[in-house]
Each structure stands twice: as structure tokens, then as C-alpha cells.
C-alpha atoms as one frame of an Amber mdcrd trajectory, in Angstrom:
protein
   0.082   0.349  -0.322   1.155   3.685  -0.598   1.130   6.331   1.950  -0.306
   9.168  -0.105   1.187  12.615   0.047   0.898  16.175  -1.494   2.863  18.852
  -2.583   2.729  22.681  -4.241   4.730  25.825  -3.784   4.876  29.500  -3.309
   4.189  32.639  -4.739   2.297  34.611  -7.503   2.960  38.016  -7.385   0.493
  38.728 -10.147  -2.136  36.803  -8.376  -1.809  38.715  -4.557  -3.744  41.894
  -5.337  -6.606  40.132  -7.160  -6.761  37.874  -4.482  -6.584  40.859  -1.590
  -8.801  42.889  -3.773 -11.807  40.263  -3.502 -10.787  40.296   0.204 -11.369
  43.790   0.326 -15.120  43.467  -0.738 -16.251  40.156   0.524 -16.496  38.197
   3.743 -16.896  34.024   5.122 -16.416  32.399   8.437 -16.759  29.222  10.301
 -20.209  28.877   9.423 -21.963  26.121   7.507 -21.306  26.354   3.967 -23.577
  28.049   1.236 -26.627  26.122   0.694 -28.297  28.813  -2.375 -31.338  26.617
  -2.635 -33.759  27.436   1.044 -34.705  24.463   2.897 -38.173  23.574   2.144
 -40.985  23.180   4.596 -40.642  19.292   4.589 -36.820  19.388   4.984 -37.545
  21.983   8.230 -39.760  19.543   9.833 -37.891  16.659   9.069 -33.999  17.177
   9.086 -33.400  19.889  11.432 -33.863  17.575  14.757 -32.543  14.876  13.716
 -29.043  16.972  12.645 -28.969  18.074  15.970 -29.498  14.174  17.442 -27.006
  12.863  15.594 -24.525  15.637  15.993 -24.219  14.509  19.851 -22.400  11.541
  18.309 -19.331  13.956  17.440 -19.410  16.157  19.860 -16.791  15.180  21.701
 -14.431  16.134  18.967 -16.035  18.928  17.378 -16.224  23.104  17.858 -18.130
  25.757  17.585 -17.763  29.504  17.319 -17.146  29.813  21.398 -14.291  27.764
  20.768 -11.181  29.210  19.924  -9.989  26.677  17.331 -10.078  27.908  13.519
 -11.999  25.479  11.747 -14.467  25.062   8.451 -17.418  23.054   8.223 -18.935
  21.676   4.655 -22.610  20.275   4.657 -23.735  17.086   2.418 -25.559  20.033
   0.289 -22.494  21.364  -0.845 -20.735  18.222  -1.730 -23.275  16.759  -3.790
 -23.234  18.968  -6.767 -19.734  17.659  -7.121 -19.674  14.211  -5.698 -19.576
  12.652  -9.386 -16.691   9.717  -8.594 -13.859  11.843  -7.193 -12.457  10.974
  -3.952 -13.477  13.011  -0.762  -9.953  15.114  -0.650 -10.894  16.566  -4.209
 -14.570  17.946  -2.917 -12.833  19.625   0.162  -9.890  21.255  -2.278 -11.599
  24.646  -1.747 -11.499  24.803   1.940  -8.720  26.962   3.022  -4.825  25.948
   2.686  -6.181  22.641   1.658  -3.861  21.108  -1.690  -5.013  18.294  -3.006
  -3.639  15.376  -5.809  -4.253  12.235  -7.712  -2.070   9.335  -8.809  -4.224
   8.712 -11.460  -4.697  12.012 -12.162  -8.129  12.788 -12.253  -9.254  12.555
  -8.334 -10.180   9.026  -8.952  -8.305   6.106  -7.020  -5.098   7.407  -5.283
  -6.089  10.561  -4.092  -4.326  12.704  -0.971  -4.632  15.900   0.763  -2.264
  18.542   2.575  -3.113  21.176   5.018  -0.963  23.913   5.949   1.444  22.298
   4.199   1.123  18.835   6.725   0.689  15.590   4.494  -2.311  12.866   4.958
  -0.366  11.231   7.575  -0.188  14.214  10.018  -4.193  14.981   9.872  -6.425
  13.252  11.921  -9.389  11.818  10.982 -12.334  10.372  12.638 -15.809   8.275
  11.296 -18.405   9.326  13.984 -15.243  10.520  16.446 -13.671   6.868  15.659
  -9.844   6.962  14.023  -9.543   6.433  11.011  -5.721   7.096  10.301  -3.659
   3.792   9.787  -2.196   3.015  12.837   1.058   2.212  11.846   1.552   4.385
   8.662  -0.720   7.227  10.069  -1.871   7.581   6.184  -5.494   7.812   4.802
  -6.540   5.567   2.461  -9.884   7.138   1.152  -9.353   4.169  -1.979 -10.642
   1.907   0.735 -13.773   3.829   0.872 -15.078   4.706  -2.289 -18.229   7.254
  -2.556 -17.882   7.904   1.369 -19.179  11.361   0.694 -22.580   9.940  -0.544
 -22.866   8.777   2.889 -21.841  11.625   4.815 -24.065  14.253   6.669 -21.246
  17.126   7.055 -17.396  17.232   7.503 -15.557  19.352   9.883 -11.903  20.448
   9.268  -9.992  22.252  12.295  -6.643  23.678  11.015  -3.428  23.777  13.394
  -3.482  21.014  16.724  -7.512  22.040  16.992  -9.368  19.956  20.235  -8.341
  16.984  21.487  -9.725  13.899  19.294  -9.046  10.223  19.140  -6.228   8.335
  17.028  -2.522  10.248  15.731  -2.267  13.708  17.007  -2.788  16.367  14.623
   0.222  17.943  13.309  -1.365  20.200  10.494  -5.312  19.620  10.749  -8.234
  17.082  12.231 -10.827  16.151   9.871 -14.163  14.722  11.144 -16.856  13.346
   9.608 -20.383  12.174  10.196 -22.292   9.937   8.661 -25.889  10.334   7.662
 -28.473  11.652   9.979 -31.695   9.823  10.473 -34.614  10.505   8.125 -38.323
  10.773   9.219 -39.896  10.035   6.095 -38.571   6.963   3.889 -36.599   7.739
   0.907 -34.640   6.711  -2.013 -32.121   7.967  -4.570 -30.491   6.308  -7.531
 -27.451   7.989  -8.847 -25.328   7.771 -12.019 -22.463   9.319 -13.528 -20.202
   9.396 -16.189 -17.120  11.092 -18.009 -13.538  11.581 -19.237 -11.370   8.395
 -19.238 -14.249   5.760 -19.170 -14.971   6.966 -15.612 -18.332   6.114 -13.812
 -20.320   6.048 -10.981 -23.531   4.554  -9.709 -24.994   4.685  -6.494 -28.005
   3.273  -5.022 -29.467   5.201  -1.360 -32.422   4.293   0.637 -34.053   4.685
   3.752 -37.312   3.469   5.386 -37.625   6.063   7.546 -38.919   5.955  10.951
 -41.052   2.791  11.480 -43.232   2.768  14.463 -41.643   6.676  15.009 -38.381
   4.727  16.766 -36.539   2.510  13.725 -35.163   3.408  11.180 -32.522   1.390
   8.425 -31.096   3.332   5.554 -28.035   1.994   2.887 -25.931   2.594  -0.037
 -24.508   0.345  -2.438 -21.867   1.914  -4.850 -19.635   1.163  -7.856 -16.773
   3.816  -9.250 -14.853   2.653 -12.067 -11.804   4.682 -14.185  -9.343   4.556
 -16.374  -7.228   7.285 -15.044  -5.523  10.130 -17.115  -2.305   8.291 -16.511
  -1.821   5.268 -18.697  -3.398   1.983 -17.286  -3.891   4.144 -13.872  -7.427
   2.242 -13.601  -9.557   1.709 -10.662 -12.211  -0.585  -9.928 -13.960   0.641
  -6.760 -16.761  -0.924  -4.562 -18.502  -0.092  -1.366 -21.674  -0.322   0.880
 -23.024   1.707   3.599 -25.772   0.352   6.087 -27.004   1.847   9.432 -29.643
   0.913  11.711 -31.068   3.488  14.247 -33.462   3.491  17.163 -34.578   6.471
  18.425 -35.396   7.050  21.944 -36.999  10.082  24.171 -33.576   9.813  25.951
 -31.746   7.361  23.576 -29.992   7.303  20.280 -28.135   4.239  19.614 -26.799
   3.786  15.961 -25.238   0.546  14.568 -23.027   0.615  11.146 -21.499  -1.573
   8.999 -19.764   0.083   6.156 -16.030  -0.734   3.854 -15.251  -0.961   0.170
 -13.213  -2.935  -1.940 -10.614  -1.828  -4.484  -8.548  -2.623  -7.490  -5.987
   0.008  -8.807  -3.136  -0.308 -11.447  -0.462   0.841  -9.736   0.350   4.320
 -10.680   2.654   5.629  -8.092   6.391   5.780  -9.681   5.950   9.130 -11.123
   8.098  10.050 -13.875  11.097  12.138 -14.876  11.775  15.755 -16.509  12.262
  14.349 -20.313   9.045  11.914 -19.778   7.074  14.980 -18.435   8.249  17.132
 -21.256   7.381  13.989 -24.009   4.752  11.974 -22.555   2.932  13.209 -19.920
   0.874  10.411 -19.118   3.737   7.383 -19.437   3.301   5.009 -16.367   6.690
   2.536 -15.490   4.784   0.298 -13.277   4.321  -2.808 -14.361   6.943  -2.646
 -17.490   9.437  -5.222 -17.958  11.406  -6.946 -20.822  10.375 -10.570 -21.899
  12.686 -13.600 -23.065  12.890 -12.425 -26.360  13.803  -8.722 -25.606  10.510
  -7.562 -26.183   8.776  -4.453 -23.857   5.726  -5.562 -22.292   3.317  -4.637
 -19.432   2.046  -7.004 -16.349  -1.513  -6.977 -16.424  -1.725  -7.256 -12.834
   0.514  -5.064 -11.339  -2.576  -4.130  -9.051  -3.232  -2.870  -5.660  -5.723
  -5.261  -4.548  -7.084  -4.447  -0.765 -10.630  -4.725   1.205 -11.627  -2.748
   4.043 -15.121  -3.614   6.569 -15.888  -1.355   9.613 -18.385  -2.075  12.450
 -19.443   0.711  14.522 -22.436   0.850  17.303 -22.938   4.258  18.982 -25.251
   4.800  22.069 -26.326   8.188  23.052 -28.413   9.018  26.333 -29.628  11.650
  27.609 -29.994  11.506  31.458 -31.273  14.925  32.020 -31.355  18.259  30.724
 -27.435  18.971  31.856 -25.997  15.527  31.446 -25.864  13.108  28.563 -23.432
  10.649  27.676 -21.930   8.564  24.548 -20.384   5.226  24.051 -19.014   3.471
  21.271 -17.255  -0.100  19.869 -15.909  -0.428  16.781 -14.049  -2.775  14.654
 -11.751  -2.668  11.192 -10.655  -5.080   9.379  -8.422  -4.713   6.000  -6.540
  -7.424   4.279  -4.847  -6.852   0.913  -1.948  -7.257  -1.088  -0.083  -5.267
  -3.995   1.189  -7.630  -6.643   4.725  -6.617  -8.754   6.708  -7.841 -11.502
  10.399  -7.733 -10.945  12.551  -7.453 -13.834  16.174  -8.617 -13.110  15.867
  -9.254  -9.057  18.627 -10.009  -7.215  17.990 -13.755  -5.987  19.898 -12.453
  -2.784  16.943 -10.503  -2.041  14.669 -12.914  -2.095  15.395 -16.026   0.426
  14.525 -19.658  -1.468  16.101 -18.312  -4.294  19.744 -19.198  -4.400  22.312
 -17.694  -6.521  23.104 -21.283  -7.911  19.529 -21.727  -9.547  19.495 -18.637
 -11.731  22.466 -17.648 -13.873  24.393 -14.310 -12.716  21.929 -14.370  -9.395
  19.441 -12.701 -10.801  15.854 -13.572 -11.889  12.389 -12.305 -12.910  10.023
 -12.775 -10.543   6.330 -11.650  -9.126   5.343 -10.717  -5.954   2.772 -10.071
  -3.441   3.144  -8.053  -0.536   0.578  -8.454   2.160  -0.902  -6.691   5.005
  -3.612  -8.341   7.208  -4.623  -6.093   9.933  -7.343  -5.810  13.002  -8.020
  -2.670  14.597 -10.948  -2.593  17.546 -11.761  -0.602  20.583 -13.992   1.734
  22.135 -14.660   5.600  22.590 -16.695   7.162  25.405 -17.535  10.709  26.635
 -19.983  12.276  29.521 -21.107  16.093  28.503 -22.546  18.773  31.346 -23.988
  21.656  30.366 -25.004  24.743  32.651 -25.410  27.831  32.794 -22.606  28.967
  30.356 -20.478  26.398  31.292 -19.866  23.085  28.897 -17.550  20.024  29.872
 -16.894  16.798  27.923 -14.785  14.314  30.018 -13.676  11.558  27.458 -10.869
   9.067  26.069 -10.481   6.027  24.411  -8.912   2.855  23.990  -7.864   1.061
  20.905  -5.657  -1.573  19.613  -4.053  -2.472  16.130  -2.628  -5.946  15.354
  -0.825  -6.065  11.836   0.693  -8.779   9.747   3.190  -7.748   6.821   4.179
 -10.851   4.759   5.309 -11.142   0.939   4.757 -14.581  -1.386   7.049 -15.153
  -4.388   3.992 -16.206  -6.769   6.106 -17.047  -9.723  10.132 -16.852 -10.488
  11.554 -17.589 -13.832  14.140 -20.457 -14.397  13.791 -21.273 -10.400  14.253
 -24.762  -9.108  14.291 -23.289  -5.661  10.692 -21.321  -5.140   7.310 -22.521
  -5.026   4.049 -20.541  -4.974   3.305 -19.079  -2.143   6.934 -18.792  -0.561
   7.178 -16.022   1.896  10.495 -13.884   1.980   9.492 -11.668   4.692   7.095
 -12.302   7.476   6.174  -9.931  10.508   3.903  -8.854  12.599   3.204  -5.338
  15.000   0.856  -4.486  17.703  -0.158  -1.203  18.921  -2.300   0.105  21.810
  -3.557   3.870  21.653  -4.975   5.258  25.043  -6.442   9.045  25.518  -8.323
  10.483  28.240  -9.209  13.898  28.164 -11.206  16.948  29.994 -12.531  20.010
  28.164 -14.488  22.943  29.068 -15.711  26.442  27.711 -16.708  28.687  30.138
 -18.918  31.687  29.945 -17.108  34.215  31.972 -18.626  37.073  31.474 -21.008
  38.750  28.771 -17.873  39.181  26.708 -15.350  36.762  27.626 -15.554  33.136
  27.670 -12.650  30.729  28.588 -11.406  27.312  27.237  -9.027  24.686  28.510
  -8.628  21.261  27.185  -5.980  18.861  28.678  -5.369  15.386  27.554  -3.163
  12.484  28.502  -2.289   9.916  26.000  -0.196   6.572  25.938   0.792   4.795
  22.958   2.655   1.180  22.905   3.950   0.160  19.617   6.114  -3.173  18.788
   7.235  -4.609  15.723   9.055  -7.524  15.321  10.455  -6.805  11.684  11.717
  -3.536  11.953  12.210  -4.197  15.185  10.814  -1.805  17.881   9.276  -1.712
  21.144   8.205   1.412  22.224   6.300   3.208  25.181   5.228   6.621  25.075
   3.604   9.087  27.355   2.213  12.309  26.166   0.341  15.445  27.538  -1.700
  17.770  25.462  -2.765  20.973  27.084  -4.941  23.450  25.548  -6.103  27.201
  26.626  -8.269  30.233  24.916  -9.744  32.657  24.809 -12.562  34.397  23.008
 -13.987  37.705  23.265 -17.376  38.970  21.626 -16.839  42.345  20.817 -20.785
  42.763  19.640 -23.470  40.873  17.869 -21.465  40.802  14.713 -17.497  40.414
  15.801 -15.619  37.976  17.748 -12.018  37.681  18.656  -9.957  34.306  19.919
  -6.953  33.746  20.999  -5.461  29.943  21.784  -2.587  27.550  22.392  -2.473
  23.970  21.988   0.316  21.478  22.503   0.611  17.943  20.563   2.924  15.528
  20.760   3.281  12.442  18.083   4.922   9.511  17.682   6.765   8.406  14.855
   5.378   6.324  12.559   6.146   2.730  11.074   8.792   4.181   8.287  10.030
   6.738  10.236  11.229   4.108  12.891  12.846   1.737   9.823  14.733   4.811
   8.606  15.994   5.484  11.658  14.013   8.701  12.711  12.743   7.549  16.255
  12.586  10.517  17.833   8.444  12.029  18.600   7.272  15.193  17.808   6.502
  18.028  19.430   3.908  21.182  18.343   3.319  23.907  20.253   0.302  26.256
  18.205  -0.508  29.427  19.020  -3.891  31.207  17.236  -5.437  34.352  16.979
  -8.464  35.096  14.698 -11.304  37.155  14.335 -14.829  36.144  13.358 -17.478
  38.702  11.901 -20.755  37.839  10.499 -23.626  40.302   9.682 -26.705  38.323
   8.105 -25.674  35.979   5.437 -22.279  37.535   4.936 -19.309  36.728   7.062
 -15.408  36.664   7.769 -12.916  35.013   9.311  -9.305  35.770   9.471  -6.347
  34.184  11.557  -2.869  34.136  11.949  -1.158  31.371  13.376   2.548  30.244
  14.523   2.907  26.487  14.622   6.765  25.863  16.835   8.025  22.352  15.770
  10.415  20.254  17.882  11.769  17.469  16.181   9.298  17.758  13.315   9.370
  14.641  10.978   9.462  16.294   7.238   9.467  14.916   4.255  12.861  14.119
   2.380  11.367  14.557  -0.831  12.160  10.644  -1.380  10.187   7.389  -1.894
  10.802   3.989   0.327  11.161   0.789  -2.195   7.122   0.640  -1.829   6.011
   3.958  -2.673   5.744   5.826   0.619   7.404   9.225   1.475  10.614   9.043
   3.718  10.434  11.654   6.764  13.670  12.577   8.939  13.441  14.640  12.093
  14.771  18.355  11.357  15.258  19.515  14.641  13.404  22.794  14.851  10.852
  24.431  12.533   7.922  26.460  11.977   5.232  27.184  10.277   3.830  31.288
  10.551   0.628  31.798   8.311  -2.252  34.423   8.066  -5.598  32.719   6.564
  -9.143  34.568   5.700 -12.301  32.863   4.059 -15.236  34.828   3.381 -18.752
  34.605   2.258 -20.480  37.608   0.474 -24.093  37.289  -0.924 -23.943  40.295
  -3.738 -27.670  39.399  -4.226 -30.196  36.642  -4.132 -28.926  35.089  -7.126
 -24.818  35.737  -6.882 -22.648  33.970  -3.981 -18.555  34.788  -3.643 -16.690
  32.920  -1.273 -12.935  33.300  -1.603 -10.288  32.345   0.695  -6.448  32.742
   0.346  -3.496  31.188   3.013   0.172  33.039   3.081   2.844  31.477   5.071
   6.654  30.887   5.557   7.346  27.565   6.500  11.276  27.015   7.353  13.737
  24.419   9.417  15.757  25.999  11.385  19.714  25.363  11.368  18.891  22.812
   8.896  21.740  19.583   8.381  22.690  17.839   5.594  25.275  14.724   5.228
  26.806  15.710   1.917  30.144  14.880  -0.047  32.079  16.396   2.256  30.325
  15.238   5.525  27.789  17.088   7.795  26.990  20.971   6.661  24.886  23.310
   7.919  22.240  24.526   5.504  20.834  27.330   7.597  17.483  28.079   7.334
  15.221  25.943   4.415  12.072  26.121   3.347   9.797  22.994   4.414   9.429
  20.477   1.896   5.897  20.607   0.027   4.503  23.630   1.805   3.378  26.461
  -0.742   3.574  30.087   0.762   0.412  30.847  -1.390  -2.816  28.855  -1.395
  -6.072  30.543  -2.535  -8.969  29.582  -3.745 -12.417  31.222  -4.970 -16.177
  30.238  -5.185 -18.227  32.207  -7.673 -22.101  30.928  -7.521 -24.225  31.929
  -9.751 -28.325  30.891  -8.700 -30.571  31.847 -11.712 -33.649  29.998 -10.005
 -34.184  28.008  -6.866 -33.591  24.809  -8.517 -30.549  26.068 -10.904 -27.328
  26.744  -9.746 -23.905  27.188 -11.801 -20.751  27.661  -9.682 -16.972  28.451
 -11.242 -14.272  27.383  -8.943 -10.452  28.414  -9.157  -7.758  27.203  -7.207
  -4.248  28.358  -7.022  -1.326  26.983  -5.578   2.428  28.311  -5.381   5.722
  27.052  -5.890   7.179  24.328  -3.767  10.236  22.478  -3.114  10.559  18.607
  -2.879  13.247  18.325  -0.853  14.477  20.127   1.988  17.957  21.471   0.634
  16.344  23.938  -1.683  17.834  22.315  -4.028  17.398  24.300  -7.915  16.140
  21.276  -9.349  13.327  20.080  -6.562  10.965  22.858  -7.270   7.338  22.050
  -8.612   6.039  25.215 -10.234   2.558  26.670  -8.978  -0.260  26.211 -10.751
  -3.929  27.969 -11.652  -6.967  25.669 -12.104 -10.600  26.798 -12.810 -13.491
  24.092 -12.721 -17.294  24.629 -13.574 -20.205  22.953 -12.022 -23.424  23.116
 -12.961 -26.687  21.714 -11.466 -30.210  21.459 -12.062 -33.444  20.186 -10.209
 -36.518  19.207 -12.043 -39.522  18.614  -9.547 -41.520  16.465 -10.663 -45.267
  15.211  -9.400 -44.740  11.147 -10.787 -42.764   8.690  -9.931 -40.188  10.631
  -9.023 -40.118  13.806  -6.004 -36.981  14.948  -8.118 -34.521  14.937 -10.615
 -30.974  16.305 -10.687 -28.547  17.058 -13.125 -25.236  17.576 -12.525 -22.179
  18.759 -14.578 -18.792  19.378 -13.607 -15.778  20.149 -16.260 -12.444  20.186
 -14.332  -9.366  22.321 -15.530 -11.366  24.172 -17.805  -8.475  26.013 -19.208
  -6.483  23.009 -19.780  -3.841  24.152 -17.991  -0.727  21.666 -17.856   0.196
  21.315 -13.727   1.968  18.605 -11.436   0.178  18.481  -8.057   3.156  16.000
  -6.277   6.480  15.037  -6.851   9.501  13.606  -5.347  13.493  13.288  -5.131
  15.136   9.959  -6.457  18.475  11.399  -6.775  16.468  13.277  -9.985  13.233
  14.780  -9.546   9.962  12.620 -10.414   6.339  14.622 -10.968   2.897  13.119
 -10.812   0.856  15.013 -13.728  -2.630  15.751 -13.391  -5.374  15.828 -16.420
  -5.703  18.659 -18.441  -9.692  19.509 -19.232 -12.115  16.585 -18.248 -15.833
  16.342 -17.326 -18.061  14.333 -15.529 -21.901  14.533 -15.669 -24.490  12.779
 -13.664 -27.995  12.204 -12.658 -29.790  11.932  -9.770 -33.330  10.364  -9.508
 -35.038  10.840  -5.593 -38.190   9.132  -4.738
């Protein structure tokens, strides 16, 4: 499996005046995103109450405008117009400080997200408060949950350390997803979309509505497939989602089963500069030379993985002041990626001796397996009374993983048998935390926030080997001052500690990291218009920064950098120019530096001074211009700029990714019907409408390698609601 990562870079001077000009005339803050079409009376009566009831499942890990934390919310209504097959990172692309990338080049298959320059392994992800990041790599593999966006009620992205949450520590952001709220009335949807590169998505959803005012059963089946923009970067993705809900006067119980099965042709090698200029879609994966000297492609150079999730949530309202949440979860994942090894060294594969093969090399086919289980519990108690809101909670989670590799074929070898293992190791990780956090309305103007977390991590792996026991204390505190009904100011401090990943231990970078995050923000809201501006200073000790290189399975290599920092300014706004026009710009300016960075060069250890942190663009900007000519018709013009960035921490002249500016066009129209269907929603999305050539990611392997993204491409879809 490949740990995904993103890149991009720094400055575009001619963009700054435009972006700053937009901000001089606009406004948006930490409020739910624009829903241009007003809710119908039916939506008012069925959705509001259930939304609030389901929100209790994630109250322990979420924040509100009373909390001095920088965050953005995105609702299912905002996701829906662009939910035509692309992965969740691409649906979040227009949030502040967010950069996305795709191995296949079109947002389907392996994709990733960066926030404030932090890669996916440093973005804490929870599903209904349950940790989703892989316990060892800390990565989030959205390809294992295709079309999960179709089962999401809303998403909150907290930038920086944020509030205490479960799972691996947040070192750039926390991303919390709440799955579908229950529905009082029965309903269903059939969605189909098609587009460039033979892309397609088919989704069926249903809900029984509340039966006897107590029980609901809802579910979804999805299939997504695409050839990808890159040669042979195909995806075949299947997923399911099933939930049962019990609603009592003081009780909410949810049982969920969901998962996915993916088969993707490997596209994580990237291409060098010469190939980028001659054939941007080239894919070297699976290439080999047969015995006659012909260049061929191995058909099964694929990644194959299945992941199934089980969750049980029980919320109990004890009285007007107290409620409790208890959840149990279990995730099982198993899969492999298959590779053709051309002229592999027999010495690297036990069971194949040099005496069996001429010159000690052979062609062979391997499968690298991962078989893991992840299970545990999360719990919290919430008390509210007279301006005091307290949450006490925690979690205990355990991971058990087996890593092994099989040789399924070798040329001219008498020593190998199908299924022979050339490595076999296991690992265990236990993650326990408890926290207490509170918001207190000190006066009419001032509110205080405090958050204390203790976290204990035990990790053992016999293949590295490692046997580590870590204890972390993570305090957080802040203050919010309400200037008036329209303005508020917040100031906060948060500390986070984070353990190394499995790959870090393997690379000898085994120090834990520490982050001190300082946030200062201003929120303004007047009617439907709003503005949020915040500054941050993230001070790191022993930060594990990406070197720009990859290991033998395509995962990025990190190294402890000593002292480093990220200093930035973010702004996002929403302005209703009229009932028909909405503008939503955002911009992030940052300075990201390793301090006194040392490098082992040809002449020994050398001090390079302050260097740019790899994959940390200093300018990221986005805008959504939304036109609503009618209640059921919406046109959105979406823009994203990402500045230039380095792919290593040495500021090498050849290790720079160019800046890029990409624009998309999204059109949605709902046809109201009075017969079989309640409505028919037609959607269209043209990505990269001006056909820009750009690379959103890369790495250094001596020379630079790049991940090109698709030029102009499209997706169109129709949803039947009944």
C-alpha cells in the first residue's frame, strides 16, 4: 500500500493583488457552507431535529464558534453538486490551506490531502469520532472507502492542533466526518455519472424512514470505475454502507456496517523531467522485458485491498444537563499489491539461491500483504449548565497487523514454490487517551476554553524491530472575546505530541515530535455575510519533515529536522452580492522553515541554515463564484491557485514544483416532478476548464520525479429522488 502525499508551492505575485482585492469586498467565516436553495418546509420538519440528535455522536471531537479553534464546516448540500465520483480530498479542495493530488491524475483512486503543508499522515481523521488513520503509517487511504461522501451528513476541518480527538495526533489539521443523519420519512436515490477516461459512478441509496417513530434502516451500494488520466492507472472500486438507528425520548443508538473493496493499477512511480515533456501520461509500473527482448506490461501490477468497518454508538440523555456517549468499533483490512520484478537480485529473496539462476538474478512476481485488525472503544460525558460546557472522554484502541510477502512465480528457478514467503513480521499498537475540556462563559463578553489530554502509546513490531512506550501530555487553552453581535476575537494555545510512523522507525527517525500551536483569529458575521481571518504560529521540535524521497513501496521518507516552524495568515469569506450571486474566496499566506538544517553531503555534515520545509507552498488561494438564476438551478465557477514549492528540504534548484492555477465549472439543475420521482437532479462538472498543464506532487530520487494531473476533463450525472 502506498502512503499518499501532496505537494505544491509558493508565490505568484500577480495573483496576490487579485486575491487581496477580493477580500476587500467580501466576507465568510466558520459557518456552515452556502446552501443557495432555501430548505423546503418538509426539510425543516424532518432534517433539523435529526441533525441535532446525530450531532451528539461527534460533540466530543468537534468545536463551535464559542471555541477558540480555527475550523471550517462543509455540509452534504455543498458536497452534492460535485459528488460525481472523485474522492473526498477533491471535494474538500476549495477549503482554506488545502492542497490535493491524485496518482491517477483525475481524482479517482489513490488521492491525498495536505493542510498547511502537512501531509495526510499528519491530518487526524475520525468517522463519527472513531479514528480512521492507519495505526502504523498514520495515512488515510480514501480509496478503501469509495463514494463515502454519499453517506456523509457533514464534515468539519479543524486547522492546526484543534481540540482533543482520538487517534494519531493532529500535526496540521483534524478532519471529522459525521455519517448520514436518520430520516423521519422514507426516501431513496439512484445516481449515475459518467465522464472522461471512461469514468463512471453508480450509487443506490435508501431509507425506510422512522418505523413506529423509533427505528430506521438506511443503506447505500456504490461502484466507481475509471481508466485514469495516467496510462493504465485504472480503478475498480466497490463500497457499501448500512446503518440501523433507534430513536427514543432520551436514547439514540446507531449500528453501522460499511466498507469498500478496491483494485487499482499502480501509478505511484511518477515520471522524470524528460518524460514529463515528451509523454505526460507515461506509467512505468509493470514494465518488463520478456525472454525475446520485447518490452511488455504486466497486467496484474495492481493494488488489491478490502476494508470493513463496524461501529455501535449509544447516546443517552440523562437529564437536561447530562448526556453520555459510548461507542465500540472494529475494522478489518486485508489485501496485497502485486509486482513484476525484472532482473531482481536473488539474494534479496530467501528461497531463491544464486545457484538456481544465472548471474544471481531472475524475473519474479511478488505479492506484498497487509492483514490487520483495529478495534476499541470511545466514550464521553457532556455536562451543560449556566454557561458551562464540559466534556470528559477518552478512548482505548488496539491495532494488530501482519506484514508478509509471497513469491508467486520466478523464472528458471527450481528453488521457489508458489506462495513462498520472503519476509513475515507482525506488529501491535495500543493507543489510550483521556481528556477533559470545557467552555465557560466568564462574562457576557468573555468565554474561556481549556483542554487537557493524556495519551499513552505502546508499539511493537518484530520486523523493524521496535518496542516503544510513549506518554504524552497535551494541554490547550484559549479565550474568546465577543466584541458585539457581529464580531468576536479568539486567542488560543495548543500542544500536540506525535509518535513516529512505522516507516520512520525503519529509516532511523525514531524521535517523537512536539508542536506548540498559537492561533489568533477574528470572526465577523452580519446576516448571511461573514468573514474569518486568523494568524497562526506552529513551532515544531523534531518535526518529521518529508525528504522528498520514497521507499521501495512508494511511501514518502521523513527525517527529524530539529527545530522548525510554520507562520501563516488565513482568510475566508462569504458575500451574498445579491439573491443570485455568492462569492466565497479564501487565501493562505505562510512562511515554513527548518531552522539550522543539517545535511549529510559529499564533504560531510553541513549546516544549510534556514531552509524551506518540503511541500509547503507559501501561497494557497481559492474562490467560488456561485450564480443562482433560479431556486433549483446553480452554476459555480471554482478557482484554485497553489504556489511553487520544493520537493526536498535542501532548496535544491531542480527540486521545485511550479505554481499552478486551475479552474472548474460546476452546474446543477433539479427538475421537480409530481409522478414517480420527487425530483431529478442533473449535474455537470468540467475540471481544469482552461486545460492547464500542472504537477501537484513529486519526489526526489536523485533526480526529480513528478505526478502530472489531467487537463480538461468532465463528469456528468443524474440523480433520481423518490
